[in-house]
Amino acid sequence: MTTDAPPLLEVDDLHVRFRVRRGVFGGGSYTVYALRGVSLTMRAGETLGVVGESGSGKSTLGRALLRLTDLHRGTIRLEGQAVHALKGRMLDFRRDLQAVFQDPYASLNPAMVVADIVGEPLTVHFGLRGRERDAKTAALLDRVGLAADHLERYPAEFSGGQRQRIAVARALALEPRLIVCDEPVSALDVSTQSQVINLLQALQASFGIAYLFIAHDLAVVRHISHRIAVMYLGSIVEMGPAQRVCDQPAHPYTEMLLAAAPVTDPVEQRRRKALRRKLPASELPSPAEVLPGCPFHTRCAYATDICKQQLPSPSPVAGGGWAACHLLPAAG
Ligand code: SF4
């Protein structure tokens, strides 16, 4: 990954809203503010980890980039192309942005054999047929660690890890520049998780693919990511190099996520236990509410009066990146 190349992905002020019905028998509807002004850039060959609690907006961000959800406002550019402006069938023919989801069984057609699951996009997008398509499909399976004799089998005949490899092969078939990985290893056991992570890293090294890697497991995200974005109530509240964000979190919400993450080191366990005692236990506020001030002030152990009134701006953090918190010195 080079840092002086132009951005691969540029997201600016992205907003997503949903109207939700209150009940089956009427009662009106309300608005969920799922993304509230997300801006970020990614470079070719980079992995940006996205973490946050359930309801933080991290999966909505992935779906918004893939245009699987309507955008309320904002722009998405991939290699300068205005992805936010694509409509109808133009969206179906996108190759450069692909996805791997948590449950490969749900995303792989159970009635298709692997040869067709991986080979169909080769026909649709590159016009490959017959032996040419078979050879390319077999090569893709080999690239993800599956054998050619898997080609005529159905998804149900594979383990969870193998199904995820099939999903990766299908995404890879289209030679994407960026893959949105939404909890891609959460359903797998620990040893299978590391095999799939190693595979993703090897593919990145070979093809320069960028990953937006969405996960709740901070240890996994730290391992695979170059940078991490921390999301809270539809906004990014901290972003920076993975090691700095995990070792020296600047935002109290990142600190809270880290304190809740399991660790094996007994010294670190004691430190996190002490940290948890310091932090107030509370639930994520409703994403239908727009609170004044800092969105985290209702749960923050360090909140002061200004936090309830004024939205903090991003400030640079020593060691790289930024965080949006009034505790930090304002950007000069
Ligand atoms: Fe906590 Fe205030 Fe910082 Fe928000 S701005 S995270 S409430 S200290």
Coordinates of C-alpha atoms in Angstrom, one line a residue, residues 118-307:
V118 CA -18.2 -18.6 -9.4
G119 CA -18.5 -18.9 -13.2
E120 CA -21.7 -17.0 -13.8
P121 CA -20.2 -13.5 -13.2
L122 CA -17.4 -14.5 -15.6
T123 CA -20.0 -14.9 -18.3
V124 CA -22.1 -11.9 -17.4
H125 CA -19.2 -9.4 -17.1
F126 CA -16.4 -10.9 -19.3
G127 CA -18.4 -13.0 -21.8
L128 CA -16.4 -16.2 -20.9
R129 CA -18.1 -19.5 -21.8
G130 CA -17.2 -23.2 -22.1
R131 CA -13.7 -24.3 -21.5
E132 CA -12.4 -20.8 -21.1
R133 CA -14.9 -20.2 -18.2
D134 CA -14.2 -23.6 -16.7
A135 CA -10.4 -23.0 -16.6
K136 CA -10.8 -19.5 -15.1
T137 CA -13.3 -20.9 -12.5
A138 CA -10.9 -23.7 -11.5
A139 CA -8.1 -21.2 -11.2
L140 CA -10.2 -19.0 -8.9
L141 CA -11.0 -22.0 -6.7
D142 CA -7.4 -22.9 -6.5
R143 CA -6.5 -19.3 -5.6
V144 CA -8.9 -19.5 -2.5
G145 CA -7.6 -23.0 -1.5
L146 CA -10.4 -25.2 -2.9
A147 CA -9.9 -28.1 -5.3
A148 CA -11.2 -28.5 -8.9
D149 CA -13.3 -31.5 -7.7
H150 CA -15.4 -29.0 -5.6
L151 CA -16.7 -27.4 -8.8
E152 CA -19.8 -29.7 -9.2
R153 CA -20.8 -29.6 -5.6
Y154 CA -23.6 -27.5 -3.9
P155 CA -23.0 -25.0 -1.1
A156 CA -24.7 -27.3 1.5
E157 CA -21.9 -29.8 0.9
F158 CA -19.2 -27.5 2.3
S159 CA -18.2 -26.3 5.8
G160 CA -18.7 -22.7 6.8
G161 CA -15.0 -21.8 6.1
Q162 CA -15.2 -23.4 2.7
R163 CA -18.4 -21.6 1.9
Q164 CA -16.7 -18.3 2.8
R165 CA -13.9 -19.2 0.4
I166 CA -16.5 -19.8 -2.4
A167 CA -17.9 -16.3 -1.6
V168 CA -14.4 -14.8 -1.8
A169 CA -13.8 -16.6 -5.1
R170 CA -17.0 -15.2 -6.5
A171 CA -16.1 -11.7 -5.5
L172 CA -12.5 -12.2 -6.9
A173 CA -13.9 -13.3 -10.2
L174 CA -14.8 -9.7 -11.0
E175 CA -11.3 -8.4 -10.3
P176 CA -12.6 -5.8 -7.7
R177 CA -10.7 -2.8 -6.4
L178 CA -12.5 -2.9 -3.1
I179 CA -14.3 -5.6 -1.2
V180 CA -16.8 -4.7 1.6
C181 CA -16.3 -7.5 4.1
D182 CA -19.2 -7.4 6.6
E183 CA -18.5 -9.6 9.6
P184 CA -16.9 -12.2 7.2
V185 CA -15.4 -14.4 9.9
S186 CA -17.9 -13.9 12.8
A187 CA -19.7 -17.2 12.2
L188 CA -16.5 -19.3 12.0
D189 CA -14.5 -21.0 14.7
V190 CA -11.2 -19.4 15.7
S191 CA -8.8 -21.5 13.6
T192 CA -11.1 -21.2 10.5
Q193 CA -11.2 -17.4 11.1
S194 CA -7.5 -17.1 10.9
Q195 CA -7.3 -19.2 7.7
V196 CA -9.9 -16.9 6.0
I197 CA -8.1 -13.8 7.3
N198 CA -4.7 -15.2 6.0
L199 CA -6.4 -15.8 2.7
L200 CA -7.8 -12.2 2.5
Q201 CA -4.3 -10.8 3.3
A202 CA -2.6 -13.0 0.7
L203 CA -5.1 -11.9 -2.0
Q204 CA -4.5 -8.3 -1.0
A205 CA -0.8 -8.7 -1.3
S206 CA -1.2 -10.3 -4.8
F207 CA -3.9 -8.1 -6.3
G208 CA -3.8 -4.9 -4.3
I209 CA -7.4 -5.2 -3.3
A210 CA -8.7 -2.8 -0.6
Y211 CA -11.0 -4.1 2.1
L212 CA -13.6 -2.2 4.2
F213 CA -13.6 -4.8 7.0
I214 CA -16.6 -4.5 9.3
A215 CA -16.5 -6.5 12.5
H216 CA -17.3 -6.4 16.1
D217 CA -14.2 -8.4 17.2
L218 CA -11.5 -5.8 17.9
A219 CA -8.8 -8.4 18.0
V220 CA -9.6 -9.5 14.4
V221 CA -10.0 -6.0 13.2
R222 CA -6.7 -4.9 14.7
H223 CA -4.9 -7.9 13.1
I224 CA -6.1 -7.3 9.6
S225 CA -6.5 -3.5 9.4
H226 CA -4.1 -0.7 8.5
R227 CA -6.4 1.9 9.9
I228 CA -9.6 1.6 12.1
A229 CA -12.7 3.8 12.0
V230 CA -14.8 3.7 15.2
M231 CA -18.5 4.4 14.6
Y232 CA -21.1 5.5 17.1
L233 CA -24.7 6.4 16.3
G234 CA -24.1 6.7 12.6
S235 CA -20.9 8.8 12.8
I236 CA -17.2 8.1 12.8
V237 CA -15.9 9.4 16.2
E238 CA -12.3 8.2 15.9
M239 CA -10.1 7.1 13.0
G240 CA -6.4 6.3 12.9
P241 CA -3.7 3.7 12.5
A242 CA -4.9 0.3 13.9
Q243 CA -2.2 0.0 16.5
R244 CA -2.6 3.6 17.8
V245 CA -6.4 3.3 18.0
C246 CA -6.2 0.0 19.9
D247 CA -3.2 0.9 22.2
Q248 CA -3.9 4.6 22.8
P249 CA -7.6 5.2 22.1
A250 CA -8.3 8.9 22.1
H251 CA -12.1 8.8 22.2
P252 CA -13.9 7.6 25.4
Y253 CA -16.2 5.5 23.2
T254 CA -13.2 3.6 21.7
E255 CA -11.9 3.2 25.3
M256 CA -15.3 1.7 26.3
L257 CA -15.2 -0.8 23.3
L258 CA -11.7 -1.9 24.2
A259 CA -12.6 -2.3 27.9
A260 CA -15.4 -4.6 26.9
A261 CA -13.2 -6.7 24.5
P262 CA -12.0 -10.1 25.9
V263 CA -8.2 -10.5 26.3
T264 CA -6.0 -13.4 27.6
D265 CA -3.1 -11.4 29.1
P266 CA -3.9 -11.2 32.9
V267 CA -2.3 -7.8 33.3
E268 CA -4.4 -6.4 30.5
Q269 CA -7.4 -8.2 32.0
R270 CA -6.9 -6.3 35.3
R271 CA -6.4 -3.0 33.5
R272 CA -9.6 -3.4 31.5
K273 CA -11.6 -4.5 34.5
A274 CA -10.5 -1.3 36.4
L275 CA -11.5 0.7 33.3
R276 CA -14.9 -1.0 33.1
R277 CA -15.6 0.0 36.7
K278 CA -14.9 3.6 35.8
L279 CA -17.3 3.7 32.8
P280 CA -21.0 4.0 33.3
A281 CA -23.0 1.0 31.9
S282 CA -25.7 2.1 29.6
E283 CA -27.4 1.3 26.3
L284 CA -26.9 2.9 22.9
P285 CA -29.5 5.6 22.6
S286 CA -32.1 5.1 19.9
P287 CA -30.8 5.9 16.4
A288 CA -34.2 7.7 15.9
E289 CA -33.0 10.5 18.3
V290 CA -30.8 13.4 17.4
L291 CA -29.2 14.5 20.6
P292 CA -27.7 18.0 20.9
G293 CA -23.9 18.2 21.6
C294 CA -21.7 15.1 21.5
P295 CA -23.7 12.0 20.6
F296 CA -21.8 10.0 23.3
H297 CA -22.5 12.4 26.2
T298 CA -25.3 10.3 27.7
R299 CA -22.8 7.4 28.3
C300 CA -19.5 9.2 28.7
A301 CA -17.7 9.1 32.1
Y302 CA -15.9 12.4 31.2
A303 CA -18.9 14.5 29.9
T304 CA -19.0 18.1 31.0
D305 CA -21.6 20.8 30.2
I306 CA -20.1 21.7 26.9
C307 CA -20.5 18.1 25.8

